[in-house]
Amino acid sequence: MGSLGALRKNRENRYARGREMMYNESIMTQAAITESSAPIILHGNNLDQNRGCQALRHTTLMMLDKHLPNTPRLHANLFCNDDPQFHQILPDPKSAGVRYEIKDRKHPLLYLWGAKLVGSAMLGLFPPMNIHKDIPKCRCLLAMGGDNLSFDYGMLATLLFFSPFAKAVKLGVPSVIWGASIGPFRQKPAWEKRFADILKQVDLITAREPLTQAYLAELGIEHNVRMVSDPAFLLPAEQPELPAPLDKALNDGALGLNLAPLMIRYSGQSKEAWSHAAVEMLANVARRIDMPIVLIPHVMQLPNFDPINDDFAFMKGLWESLELPIRERVFLYDAREHTSMQIKGVISRLRAFAGNRTHATIAALSTHVPTFSIGYSVKSRGINQDIFGHENWVAHFSQLKGQRLAERIENLLREGDGIRKHLQGVIPAYAEKAWLNGVYLSEMLARGGG
């Protein structure tokens, strides 16, 4: 796998260059909002280290280039997106700058920022944010985070993602929730009522799966909801250069697996407990399925942001915990230097795939790879319902411990030819529905004069 020390040093140098580029870009573009047409604020997308977020950003820009080619984009994140890939590999030539709320998780101001958020939640308020000052000057506020408007990332994160929309609605600024899964918020009825009030006043909600549409209808929100598919179904696939053993494994017909550390958040387990369960799941899959297995990371966080949520580090630990005879058939794909498009290219070569990360499963489904979704929220169930009309190929991760994941993958492989044929039949039209995000956005702005 090469020298980890040298790779780490190389990455540190690249991120230092990325931060310098961001600083210079910020200086050069401070006047962009006043000197050009009002921008669309792209809010809520996470760091490019999460390749699902990168896929959403790239495909969103594709649609904006098609439908609103003369409108600049202001990129607004909670944390500083200093990954140099944001600037060097997938840049946005129409960027009107970058805004973020806090530098990183080790910044001293994080504690004051966190205290402000906790105080807002305790007082029942939406927290004040840096991006609020840009909202009156924008053409439209667009949320592109996919599942941010849920409790999946905790109550404080939910307030941060709703807060700009509360501001936009109050000011009468056009607002759009884009290619989203939303809620449910039933466990906090008072907040659910407040969130629903905002969602009713948002100009446009494009829902990427039917469970979100049904939940919004339950809240009396239908007039501004349109059905689409996730923008990432449009992501192009690129084939990267790979180490010879991994390339051969893919040519021989490999099973791809993504087991992510984020399950700690949803299971209530310690990191050690989830790691032990994941090793057991992986070992059982390798014992029962006689084919090469490729571990595929899709979120690779930097140490200064969220090292606990790093797929590569987590699965490297799983790989190292396997018994040697099993380990010889399991390959760890080092995707840390690859884009979301390149990872999709690798996934497209698999015989079958099973994974936690939603956008890793979207990369597989959109390239007709038989896919089993190891779910943890409404989004994976809803997407499976939309594509297959049932939930046979998705299950909550808590139902897959021990031998159960291996059994479900065996069923997937037995029916693989039929699944691939089904995907080849439905995915082209299903992916085409993603373009409707841009159609509905441009229509809404035309009606509202935005």
C-alpha positions as a Python dict, from the first residue, in 0.01 Angstrom:
ca = {
    (1, 'M'): (0, 0, 0),
    (2, 'G'): (309, 224, -17),
    (3, 'S'): (463, 441, 247),
    (4, 'L'): (184, 584, 462),
    (5, 'G'): (426, 840, 606),
    (6, 'A'): (518, 974, 263),
    (7, 'L'): (154, 973, 152),
    (8, 'R'): (49, 1160, 466),
    (9, 'K'): (321, 1421, 411),
    (10, 'N'): (215, 1462, 49),
    (11, 'R'): (-146, 1511, 151),
    (12, 'E'): (-50, 1766, 419),
    (13, 'N'): (142, 1967, 159),
    (14, 'R'): (-152, 1951, -81),
    (15, 'Y'): (-398, 2066, 186),
    (16, 'A'): (-165, 2353, 283),
    (17, 'R'): (-163, 2462, -83),
    (18, 'G'): (-540, 2426, -92),
    (19, 'R'): (-584, 2654, 210),
    (20, 'E'): (-357, 2915, 50),
    (21, 'M'): (-556, 2895, -273),
    (22, 'M'): (-881, 2935, -83),
    (23, 'Y'): (-745, 3243, 97),
    (24, 'N'): (-632, 3400, -230),
    (25, 'E'): (-962, 3312, -397),
    (26, 'S'): (-1151, 3471, -108),
    (27, 'I'): (-959, 3798, -149),
    (28, 'M'): (-1015, 3803, -523),
    (29, 'T'): (-1386, 3728, -504),
    (30, 'Q'): (-1504, 3939, -211),
    (31, 'A'): (-1649, 4192, -457),
    (32, 'A'): (-1802, 3929, -685),
    (33, 'I'): (-2151, 3956, -539),
    (34, 'T'): (-2176, 4330, -600),
    (35, 'E'): (-1991, 4329, -932),
    (36, 'S'): (-2188, 4052, -1101),
    (37, 'S'): (-2544, 3924, -1103),
    (38, 'A'): (-2676, 3798, -772),
    (39, 'P'): (-2551, 3444, -699),
    (40, 'I'): (-2728, 3129, -601),
    (41, 'I'): (-2614, 3025, -254),
    (42, 'L'): (-2531, 2654, -251),
    (43, 'H'): (-2573, 2571, 114),
    (44, 'G'): (-2515, 2264, 327),
    (45, 'N'): (-2282, 2059, 111),
    (46, 'N'): (-2017, 1890, 322),
    (47, 'L'): (-1645, 1871, 251),
    (48, 'D'): (-1515, 1711, -68),
    (49, 'Q'): (-1348, 1450, 152),
    (50, 'N'): (-1697, 1303, 151),
    (51, 'R'): (-1713, 1189, -211),
    (52, 'G'): (-2093, 1176, -195),
    (53, 'C'): (-2093, 1549, -123),
    (54, 'Q'): (-1846, 1598, -406),
    (55, 'A'): (-2073, 1402, -640),
    (56, 'L'): (-2371, 1616, -542),
    (57, 'R'): (-2177, 1938, -592),
    (58, 'H'): (-2039, 1833, -931),
    (59, 'T'): (-2374, 1718, -1070),
    (60, 'T'): (-2555, 2022, -926),
    (61, 'L'): (-2309, 2247, -1110),
    (62, 'M'): (-2374, 2047, -1427),
    (63, 'M'): (-2744, 2127, -1399),
    (64, 'L'): (-2690, 2493, -1309),
    (65, 'D'): (-2455, 2526, -1608),
    (66, 'K'): (-2735, 2396, -1829),
    (67, 'H'): (-3033, 2584, -1687),
    (68, 'L'): (-2881, 2898, -1529),
    (69, 'P'): (-2552, 2941, -1715),
    (70, 'N'): (-2507, 3310, -1631),
    (71, 'T'): (-2570, 3287, -1257),
    (72, 'P'): (-2265, 3272, -1025),
    (73, 'R'): (-2257, 3035, -727),
    (74, 'L'): (-2163, 3116, -369),
    (75, 'H'): (-2050, 2796, -193),
    (76, 'A'): (-2158, 2792, 172),
    (77, 'N'): (-2049, 2512, 405),
    (78, 'L'): (-2058, 2465, 780),
    (79, 'F'): (-1688, 2383, 788),
    (80, 'C'): (-1407, 2516, 572),
    (81, 'N'): (-1376, 2309, 255),
    (82, 'D'): (-997, 2332, 219),
    (83, 'D'): (-959, 2006, 29),
    (84, 'P'): (-750, 2110, -275),
    (85, 'Q'): (-969, 1889, -492),
    (86, 'F'): (-1236, 2158, -449),
    (87, 'H'): (-1007, 2397, -636),
    (88, 'Q'): (-778, 2183, -851),
    (89, 'I'): (-966, 1877, -970),
    (90, 'L'): (-1332, 1982, -975),
    (91, 'P'): (-1320, 2364, -967),
    (92, 'D'): (-1619, 2590, -1023),
    (93, 'P'): (-1521, 2865, -1272),
    (94, 'K'): (-1843, 3050, -1185),
    (95, 'S'): (-1774, 3057, -812),
    (96, 'A'): (-1859, 3384, -638),
    (97, 'G'): (-1656, 3276, -335),
    (98, 'V'): (-1675, 3044, -38),
    (99, 'R'): (-1839, 3097, 301),
    (100, 'Y'): (-1806, 2876, 606),
    (101, 'E'): (-1917, 2896, 969),
    (102, 'I'): (-1608, 2760, 1146),
    (103, 'K'): (-1257, 2665, 1039),
    (104, 'D'): (-1237, 2305, 1163),
    (105, 'R'): (-1307, 2086, 1463),
    (106, 'K'): (-978, 2175, 1633),
    (107, 'H'): (-1021, 2551, 1603),
    (108, 'P'): (-1048, 2725, 1946),
    (109, 'L'): (-1356, 2916, 1830),
    (110, 'L'): (-1537, 2584, 1789),
    (111, 'Y'): (-1619, 2585, 2161),
    (112, 'L'): (-1774, 2933, 2148),
    (113, 'W'): (-1955, 2838, 1827),
    (114, 'G'): (-2083, 2518, 1987),
    (115, 'A'): (-2200, 2705, 2296),
    (116, 'K'): (-2394, 2944, 2072),
    (117, 'L'): (-2564, 2650, 1900),
    (118, 'V'): (-2653, 2476, 2226),
    (119, 'G'): (-2789, 2803, 2362),
    (120, 'S'): (-3004, 2851, 2052),
    (121, 'A'): (-3148, 2500, 2082),
    (122, 'M'): (-3223, 2545, 2452),
    (123, 'L'): (-3402, 2873, 2380),
    (124, 'G'): (-3590, 2724, 2087),
    (125, 'L'): (-3417, 2951, 1836),
    (126, 'F'): (-3256, 2900, 1500),
    (127, 'P'): (-2889, 2993, 1546),
    (128, 'P'): (-2744, 3306, 1378),
    (129, 'M'): (-2500, 3215, 1099),
    (130, 'N'): (-2239, 3389, 887),
    (131, 'I'): (-2430, 3305, 570),
    (132, 'H'): (-2732, 3505, 685),
    (133, 'K'): (-2571, 3832, 573),
    (134, 'D'): (-2545, 3703, 214),
    (135, 'I'): (-2906, 3586, 185),
    (136, 'P'): (-3061, 3930, 112),
    (137, 'K'): (-2816, 3973, -179),
    (138, 'C'): (-2866, 3632, -340),
    (139, 'R'): (-3088, 3526, -625),
    (140, 'C'): (-3183, 3203, -451),
    (141, 'L'): (-3087, 2990, -150),
    (142, 'L'): (-3043, 2626, -251),
    (143, 'A'): (-2983, 2338, -7),
    (144, 'M'): (-2782, 2063, -174),
    (145, 'G'): (-2686, 1837, 116),
    (146, 'G'): (-2918, 1545, 34),
    (147, 'D'): (-3020, 1434, 383),
    (148, 'N'): (-2918, 1731, 599),
    (149, 'L'): (-3279, 1820, 682),
    (150, 'S'): (-3316, 1524, 914),
    (151, 'F'): (-3199, 1419, 1260),
    (152, 'D'): (-2935, 1190, 1105),
    (153, 'Y'): (-2654, 1420, 1217),
    (154, 'G'): (-2800, 1537, 1547),
    (155, 'M'): (-3035, 1814, 1653),
    (156, 'L'): (-2776, 2093, 1640),
    (157, 'A'): (-2684, 2010, 1281),
    (158, 'T'): (-3054, 2010, 1190),
    (159, 'L'): (-3091, 2362, 1329),
    (160, 'L'): (-2787, 2478, 1131),
    (161, 'F'): (-2928, 2344, 807),
    (162, 'F'): (-3276, 2489, 870),
    (163, 'S'): (-3156, 2828, 997),
    (164, 'P'): (-3076, 2983, 654),
    (165, 'F'): (-3419, 2876, 529),
    (166, 'A'): (-3590, 3035, 826),
    (167, 'K'): (-3404, 3355, 735),
    (168, 'A'): (-3482, 3331, 361),
    (169, 'V'): (-3852, 3268, 424),
    (170, 'K'): (-3868, 3566, 660),
    (171, 'L'): (-3702, 3792, 401),
    (172, 'G'): (-3904, 3657, 107),
    (173, 'V'): (-3588, 3534, -71),
    (174, 'P'): (-3650, 3242, -314),
    (175, 'S'): (-3548, 2912, -156),
    (176, 'V'): (-3509, 2556, -280),
    (177, 'I'): (-3441, 2223, -109),
    (178, 'W'): (-3269, 2020, -378),
    (179, 'G'): (-3273, 1645, -445),
    (180, 'A'): (-3346, 1579, -80),
    (181, 'S'): (-3455, 1324, 172),
    (182, 'I'): (-3630, 1506, 457),
    (183, 'G'): (-3710, 1399, 813),
    (184, 'P'): (-3879, 1237, 982),
    (185, 'F'): (-3895, 1468, 1284),
    (186, 'R'): (-4170, 1288, 1477),
    (187, 'Q'): (-3959, 1232, 1788),
    (188, 'K'): (-3963, 1608, 1856),
    (189, 'P'): (-4322, 1719, 1784),
    (190, 'A'): (-4272, 2086, 1874),
    (191, 'W'): (-3975, 2119, 1639),
    (192, 'E'): (-4153, 1913, 1374),
    (193, 'K'): (-4430, 2174, 1372),
    (194, 'R'): (-4175, 2457, 1335),
    (195, 'F'): (-3983, 2275, 1061),
    (196, 'A'): (-4307, 2201, 877),
    (197, 'D'): (-4400, 2571, 888),
    (198, 'I'): (-4071, 2657, 716),
    (199, 'L'): (-4102, 2375, 463),
    (200, 'K'): (-4451, 2495, 365),
    (201, 'Q'): (-4308, 2839, 281),
    (202, 'V'): (-4003, 2718, 86),
    (203, 'D'): (-4060, 2789, -283),
    (204, 'L'): (-3956, 2447, -412),
    (205, 'I'): (-3871, 2105, -266),
    (206, 'T'): (-3740, 1840, -505),
    (207, 'A'): (-3769, 1505, -328),
    (208, 'R'): (-3540, 1224, -439),
    (209, 'E'): (-3747, 932, -308),
    (210, 'P'): (-4113, 851, -228),
    (211, 'L'): (-4082, 813, 150),
    (212, 'T'): (-3991, 1182, 176),
    (213, 'Q'): (-4284, 1274, -48),
    (214, 'A'): (-4520, 1070, 171),
    (215, 'Y'): (-4385, 1221, 494),
    (216, 'L'): (-4420, 1576, 361),
    (217, 'A'): (-4776, 1501, 250),
    (218, 'E'): (-4843, 1378, 603),
    (219, 'L'): (-4735, 1724, 722),
    (220, 'G'): (-4965, 1893, 470),
    (221, 'I'): (-4678, 1990, 239),
    (222, 'E'): (-4759, 1904, -122),
    (223, 'H'): (-4803, 2224, -325),
    (224, 'N'): (-4427, 2293, -352),
    (225, 'V'): (-4300, 1931, -377),
    (226, 'R'): (-4177, 1774, -701),
    (227, 'M'): (-4041, 1423, -748),
    (228, 'V'): (-3692, 1379, -898),
    (229, 'S'): (-3400, 1142, -862),
    (230, 'D'): (-3076, 1213, -679),
    (231, 'P'): (-2847, 1441, -885),
    (232, 'A'): (-2558, 1197, -837),
    (233, 'F'): (-2724, 948, -1072),
    (234, 'L'): (-2585, 1177, -1344),
    (235, 'L'): (-2226, 1162, -1221),
    (236, 'P'): (-1987, 1051, -1499),
    (237, 'A'): (-1760, 754, -1429),
    (238, 'E'): (-1386, 773, -1490),
    (239, 'Q'): (-1142, 482, -1484),
    (240, 'P'): (-833, 555, -1270),
    (241, 'E'): (-503, 374, -1282),
    (242, 'L'): (-497, 102, -1016),
    (243, 'P'): (-238, -130, -861),
    (244, 'A'): (-207, -450, -1065),
    (245, 'P'): (-348, -686, -796),
    (246, 'L'): (-658, -470, -752),
    (247, 'D'): (-705, -433, -1127),
    (248, 'K'): (-686, -813, -1167),
    (249, 'A'): (-938, -865, -885),
    (250, 'L'): (-1185, -638, -1065),
    (251, 'N'): (-1123, -815, -1396),
    (252, 'D'): (-1187, -1151, -1226),
    (253, 'G'): (-1530, -1034, -1104),
    (254, 'A'): (-1513, -888, -755),
    (255, 'L'): (-1763, -812, -483),
    (256, 'G'): (-1736, -455, -349),
    (257, 'L'): (-1801, -378, 18),
    (258, 'N'): (-1835, -49, 200),
    (259, 'L'): (-1857, -76, 579),
    (260, 'A'): (-1845, 271, 729),
    (261, 'P'): (-1757, 399, 1075),
    (262, 'L'): (-2064, 628, 1077),
    (263, 'M'): (-2264, 329, 1203),
    (264, 'I'): (-2130, 414, 1548),
    (265, 'R'): (-2357, 720, 1541),
    (266, 'Y'): (-2669, 517, 1464),
    (267, 'S'): (-2609, 202, 1665),
    (268, 'G'): (-2525, 350, 2003),
    (269, 'Q'): (-2225, 116, 2006),
    (270, 'S'): (-1869, 207, 2089),
    (271, 'K'): (-1615, 225, 1808),
    (272, 'E'): (-1466, -101, 1934),
    (273, 'A'): (-1805, -278, 1935),
    (274, 'W'): (-1894, -170, 1581),
    (275, 'S'): (-1542, -256, 1459),
    (276, 'H'): (-1576, -604, 1608),
    (277, 'A'): (-1919, -653, 1448),
    (278, 'A'): (-1792, -525, 1111),
    (279, 'V'): (-1489, -758, 1117),
    (280, 'E'): (-1722, -1050, 1189),
    (281, 'M'): (-1951, -948, 901),
    (282, 'L'): (-1658, -911, 662),
    (283, 'A'): (-1497, -1240, 766),
    (284, 'N'): (-1824, -1428, 721),
    (285, 'V'): (-1876, -1278, 375),
    (286, 'A'): (-1520, -1377, 276),
    (287, 'R'): (-1561, -1733, 407),
    (288, 'R'): (-1892, -1794, 233),
    (289, 'I'): (-1836, -1615, -99),
    (290, 'D'): (-1555, -1750, -314),
    (291, 'M'): (-1459, -1442, -511),
    (292, 'P'): (-1229, -1142, -470),
    (293, 'I'): (-1361, -880, -228),
    (294, 'V'): (-1272, -512, -264),
    (295, 'L'): (-1318, -275, 30),
    (296, 'I'): (-1428, 60, -113),
    (297, 'P'): (-1411, 378, 97),
    (298, 'H'): (-1630, 671, -1),
    (299, 'V'): (-1570, 920, 282),
    (300, 'M'): (-1210, 997, 375),
    (301, 'Q'): (-1191, 1270, 638),
    (302, 'L'): (-884, 1467, 733),
    (303, 'P'): (-753, 1442, 1091),
    (304, 'N'): (-835, 1810, 1155),
    (305, 'F'): (-1201, 1754, 1071),
    (306, 'D'): (-1348, 1416, 1163),
    (307, 'P'): (-1097, 1130, 1179),
    (308, 'I'): (-1358, 900, 1336),
    (309, 'N'): (-1562, 919, 1014),
    (310, 'D'): (-1287, 797, 779),
    (311, 'D'): (-1389, 493, 573),
    (312, 'F'): (-1035, 420, 460),
    (313, 'A'): (-885, 413, 809),
    (314, 'F'): (-1179, 211, 941),
    (315, 'M'): (-1167, -52, 667),
    (316, 'K'): (-790, -70, 683),
    (317, 'G'): (-838, -175, 1045),
    (318, 'L'): (-1094, -435, 937),
    (319, 'W'): (-858, -570, 669),
    (320, 'E'): (-570, -597, 915),
    (321, 'S'): (-793, -785, 1162),
    (322, 'L'): (-873, -1064, 914),
    (323, 'E'): (-698, -1398, 938),
    (324, 'L'): (-417, -1420, 683),
    (325, 'P'): (-574, -1686, 452),
    (326, 'I'): (-892, -1476, 426),
    (327, 'R'): (-703, -1150, 387),
    (328, 'E'): (-535, -1276, 69),
    (329, 'R'): (-869, -1252, -116),
    (330, 'V'): (-964, -912, 28),
    (331, 'F'): (-827, -594, -133),
    (332, 'L'): (-834, -248, 23),
    (333, 'Y'): (-887, 18, -243),
    (334, 'D'): (-691, 331, -150),
    (335, 'A'): (-925, 594, -292),
    (336, 'R'): (-782, 888, -97),
    (337, 'E'): (-635, 1052, -406),
    (338, 'H'): (-933, 972, -630),
    (339, 'T'): (-1241, 1179, -710),
    (340, 'S'): (-1601, 1065, -681),
    (341, 'M'): (-1601, 1003, -1058),
    (342, 'Q'): (-1297, 778, -1035),
    (343, 'I'): (-1442, 584, -742),
    (344, 'K'): (-1758, 539, -947),
    (345, 'G'): (-1543, 403, -1228),
    (346, 'V'): (-1402, 138, -994),
    (347, 'I'): (-1748, 52, -860),
    (348, 'S'): (-1880, 15, -1215),
    (349, 'R'): (-1641, -279, -1271),
    (350, 'L'): (-1776, -485, -980),
    (351, 'R'): (-1982, -798, -1014),
    (352, 'A'): (-2191, -685, -715),
    (353, 'F'): (-2176, -427, -436),
    (354, 'A'): (-2297, -392, -77),
    (355, 'G'): (-2246, -75, 119),
    (356, 'N'): (-2341, 173, 389),
    (357, 'R'): (-2272, 500, 212),
    (358, 'T'): (-2573, 612, 11),
    (359, 'H'): (-2375, 770, -271),
    (360, 'A'): (-2154, 465, -302),
    (361, 'T'): (-2471, 260, -359),
    (362, 'I'): (-2593, 525, -606),
    (363, 'A'): (-2263, 492, -795),
    (364, 'A'): (-2328, 117, -817),
    (365, 'L'): (-2697, 133, -906),
    (366, 'S'): (-2640, 398, -1172),
    (367, 'T'): (-2382, 176, -1344),
    (368, 'H'): (-2616, -129, -1332),
    (369, 'V'): (-2421, -314, -1061),
    (370, 'P'): (-2642, -541, -846),
    (371, 'T'): (-2644, -360, -513),
    (372, 'F'): (-2743, -436, -156),
    (373, 'S'): (-2789, -124, 57),
    (374, 'I'): (-2683, -154, 421),
    (375, 'G'): (-2926, 112, 537),
    (376, 'Y'): (-2936, 342, 837),
    (377, 'S'): (-3202, 599, 742),
    (378, 'V'): (-3505, 661, 522),
    (379, 'K'): (-3304, 753, 213),
    (380, 'S'): (-3176, 405, 123),
    (381, 'R'): (-3522, 252, 166),
    (382, 'G'): (-3686, 521, -46),
    (383, 'I'): (-3435, 497, -331),
    (384, 'N'): (-3473, 117, -339),
    (385, 'Q'): (-3851, 149, -348),
    (386, 'D'): (-3823, 389, -639),
    (387, 'I'): (-3587, 171, -844),
    (388, 'F'): (-3707, -180, -761),
    (389, 'G'): (-4060, -126, -631),
    (390, 'H'): (-3968, -317, -314),
    (391, 'E'): (-3710, -332, -35),
    (392, 'N'): (-3562, -677, -97),
    (393, 'W'): (-3216, -530, -155),
    (394, 'V'): (-3196, -303, 147),
    (395, 'A'): (-3191, -375, 519),
    (396, 'H'): (-3102, -181, 832),
    (397, 'F'): (-2747, -257, 940),
    (398, 'S'): (-2869, -385, 1279),
    (399, 'Q'): (-3037, -676, 1094),
    (400, 'L'): (-2716, -785, 919),
    (401, 'K'): (-2480, -892, 1194),
    (402, 'G'): (-2298, -1224, 1198),
    (403, 'Q'): (-2389, -1440, 899),
    (404, 'R'): (-2687, -1232, 788),
    (405, 'L'): (-2503, -994, 556),
    (406, 'A'): (-2329, -1287, 386),
    (407, 'E'): (-2666, -1456, 335),
    (408, 'R'): (-2818, -1145, 178),
    (409, 'I'): (-2518, -1103, -53),
    (410, 'E'): (-2544, -1468, -157),
    (411, 'N'): (-2907, -1401, -256),
    (412, 'L'): (-2796, -1089, -443),
    (413, 'L'): (-2537, -1286, -640),
    (414, 'R'): (-2784, -1565, -721),
    (415, 'E'): (-3024, -1311, -870),
    (416, 'G'): (-2747, -1088, -1005),
    (417, 'D'): (-2817, -1137, -1375),
    (418, 'G'): (-3183, -1050, -1331),
    (419, 'I'): (-3102, -748, -1114),
    (420, 'R'): (-2848, -617, -1365),
    (421, 'K'): (-3099, -659, -1647),
    (422, 'H'): (-3361, -473, -1442),
    (423, 'L'): (-3119, -189, -1372),
    (424, 'Q'): (-3021, -165, -1739),
    (425, 'G'): (-3390, -125, -1818),
    (426, 'V'): (-3488, 134, -1556),
    (427, 'I'): (-3178, 339, -1474),
    (428, 'P'): (-3150, 543, -1797),
    (429, 'A'): (-3496, 696, -1748),
    (430, 'Y'): (-3453, 713, -1371),
    (431, 'A'): (-3123, 900, -1401),
    (432, 'E'): (-3280, 1134, -1657),
    (433, 'K'): (-3526, 1241, -1386),
    (434, 'A'): (-3234, 1405, -1204),
    (435, 'W'): (-3229, 1678, -1470),
    (436, 'L'): (-3576, 1777, -1348),
    (437, 'N'): (-3407, 1939, -1048),
    (438, 'G'): (-3274, 2207, -1282),
    (439, 'V'): (-3597, 2230, -1482),
    (440, 'Y'): (-3809, 2292, -1172),
    (441, 'L'): (-3555, 2540, -1032),
    (442, 'S'): (-3543, 2751, -1349),
    (443, 'E'): (-3925, 2744, -1377),
    (444, 'M'): (-3962, 2855, -1015),
    (445, 'L'): (-3721, 3144, -1060),
    (446, 'A'): (-3893, 3248, -1384),
    (447, 'R'): (-4231, 3258, -1207),
    (448, 'G'): (-4094, 3447, -908),
    (449, 'G'): (-3870, 3681, -1102),
    (450, 'G'): (-3561, 3558, -916),
}
